[in-house]
């Protein structure tokens, strides 16, 4: 099934609204890829994920903060040595540098959207499976753009953001 989400740009974001309707109610019928980047900004990135029944995200540590909002399914969050059952409607925050893993323990796909701050993936990444995503990361082709890793001061000095 074709995704209803357009392919995001690799360019720095424009100063315009990005709208994603029904993100907490319509995702189960509209998603299927393990990972799909929806938008990448100067300081954050929105990614849609679907973890298959019996699957997991993979134990990892990021150098960025991550906020996960679960929209369908149920599972188990393992973050910083603690476990928490999760379900649709729950949100989990993983601070940068924290070991984490999310497992689908339910009978349906575990669907979520996550915000990384700053970006963690290439802006156009679409990984149909966890294995495909892992390989892209291992091969160094799923890297965030340089422009998404700059400091606030550098963005201000270069005119990407204006405060007045």
GROMACS .gro file of C-alpha atoms in nm, residues 81-135:
model
   55
   81UNK     CA    1   1.693   0.013   3.358
   82UNK     CA    2   1.319   0.048   3.429
   83UNK     CA    3   1.025  -0.124   3.258
   84UNK     CA    4   0.680   0.022   3.189
   85UNK     CA    5   0.386  -0.135   3.005
   86UNK     CA    6   0.274   0.100   2.725
   87UNK     CA    7  -0.039   0.134   2.512
   88UNK     CA    8  -0.209   0.368   2.268
   89UNK     CA    9  -0.233   0.714   2.422
   90UNK     CA   10   0.088   0.686   2.624
   91UNK     CA   11   0.399   0.900   2.584
   92UNK     CA   12   0.754   0.813   2.688
   93UNK     CA   13   1.050   1.051   2.702
   94UNK     CA   14   1.401   0.911   2.656
   95UNK     CA   15   1.674   1.161   2.750
   96UNK     CA   16   1.989   1.166   2.538
   97UNK     CA   17   2.242   0.907   2.650
   98UNK     CA   18   1.983   0.669   2.799
   99UNK     CA   19   1.977   0.300   2.704
  100UNK     CA   20   1.630   0.209   2.576
  101UNK     CA   21   1.424  -0.056   2.401
  102UNK     CA   22   1.056  -0.082   2.305
  103UNK     CA   23   0.894  -0.420   2.248
  104UNK     CA   24   0.559  -0.502   2.090
  105UNK     CA   25   0.393  -0.744   2.334
  106UNK     CA   26   0.042  -0.712   2.195
  107UNK     CA   27  -0.161  -0.885   1.922
  108UNK     CA   28  -0.148  -0.591   1.676
  109UNK     CA   29   0.128  -0.363   1.540
  110UNK     CA   30   0.269  -0.110   1.788
  111UNK     CA   31   0.241   0.225   1.611
  112UNK     CA   32   0.398   0.546   1.730
  113UNK     CA   33   0.539   0.872   1.624
  114UNK     CA   34   0.858   0.998   1.775
  115UNK     CA   35   1.027   1.334   1.791
  116UNK     CA   36   1.406   1.341   1.800
  117UNK     CA   37   1.579   1.660   1.907
  118UNK     CA   38   1.795   1.722   1.715
  119UNK     CA   39   1.742   1.498   1.411
  120UNK     CA   40   1.863   1.138   1.422
  121UNK     CA   41   1.794   1.019   1.064
  122UNK     CA   42   1.831   1.124   0.701
  123UNK     CA   43   1.528   1.345   0.616
  124UNK     CA   44   1.407   1.113   0.337
  125UNK     CA   45   1.453   0.782   0.520
  126UNK     CA   46   1.188   0.515   0.472
  127UNK     CA   47   1.278   0.172   0.611
  128UNK     CA   48   1.027  -0.103   0.543
  129UNK     CA   49   1.177  -0.332   0.809
  130UNK     CA   50   1.395  -0.303   1.118
  131UNK     CA   51   1.669  -0.497   0.936
  132UNK     CA   52   1.663  -0.245   0.649
  133UNK     CA   53   1.687   0.043   0.896
  134UNK     CA   54   1.970  -0.122   1.091
  135UNK     CA   55   2.166  -0.180   0.769
   0.00000   0.00000   0.00000
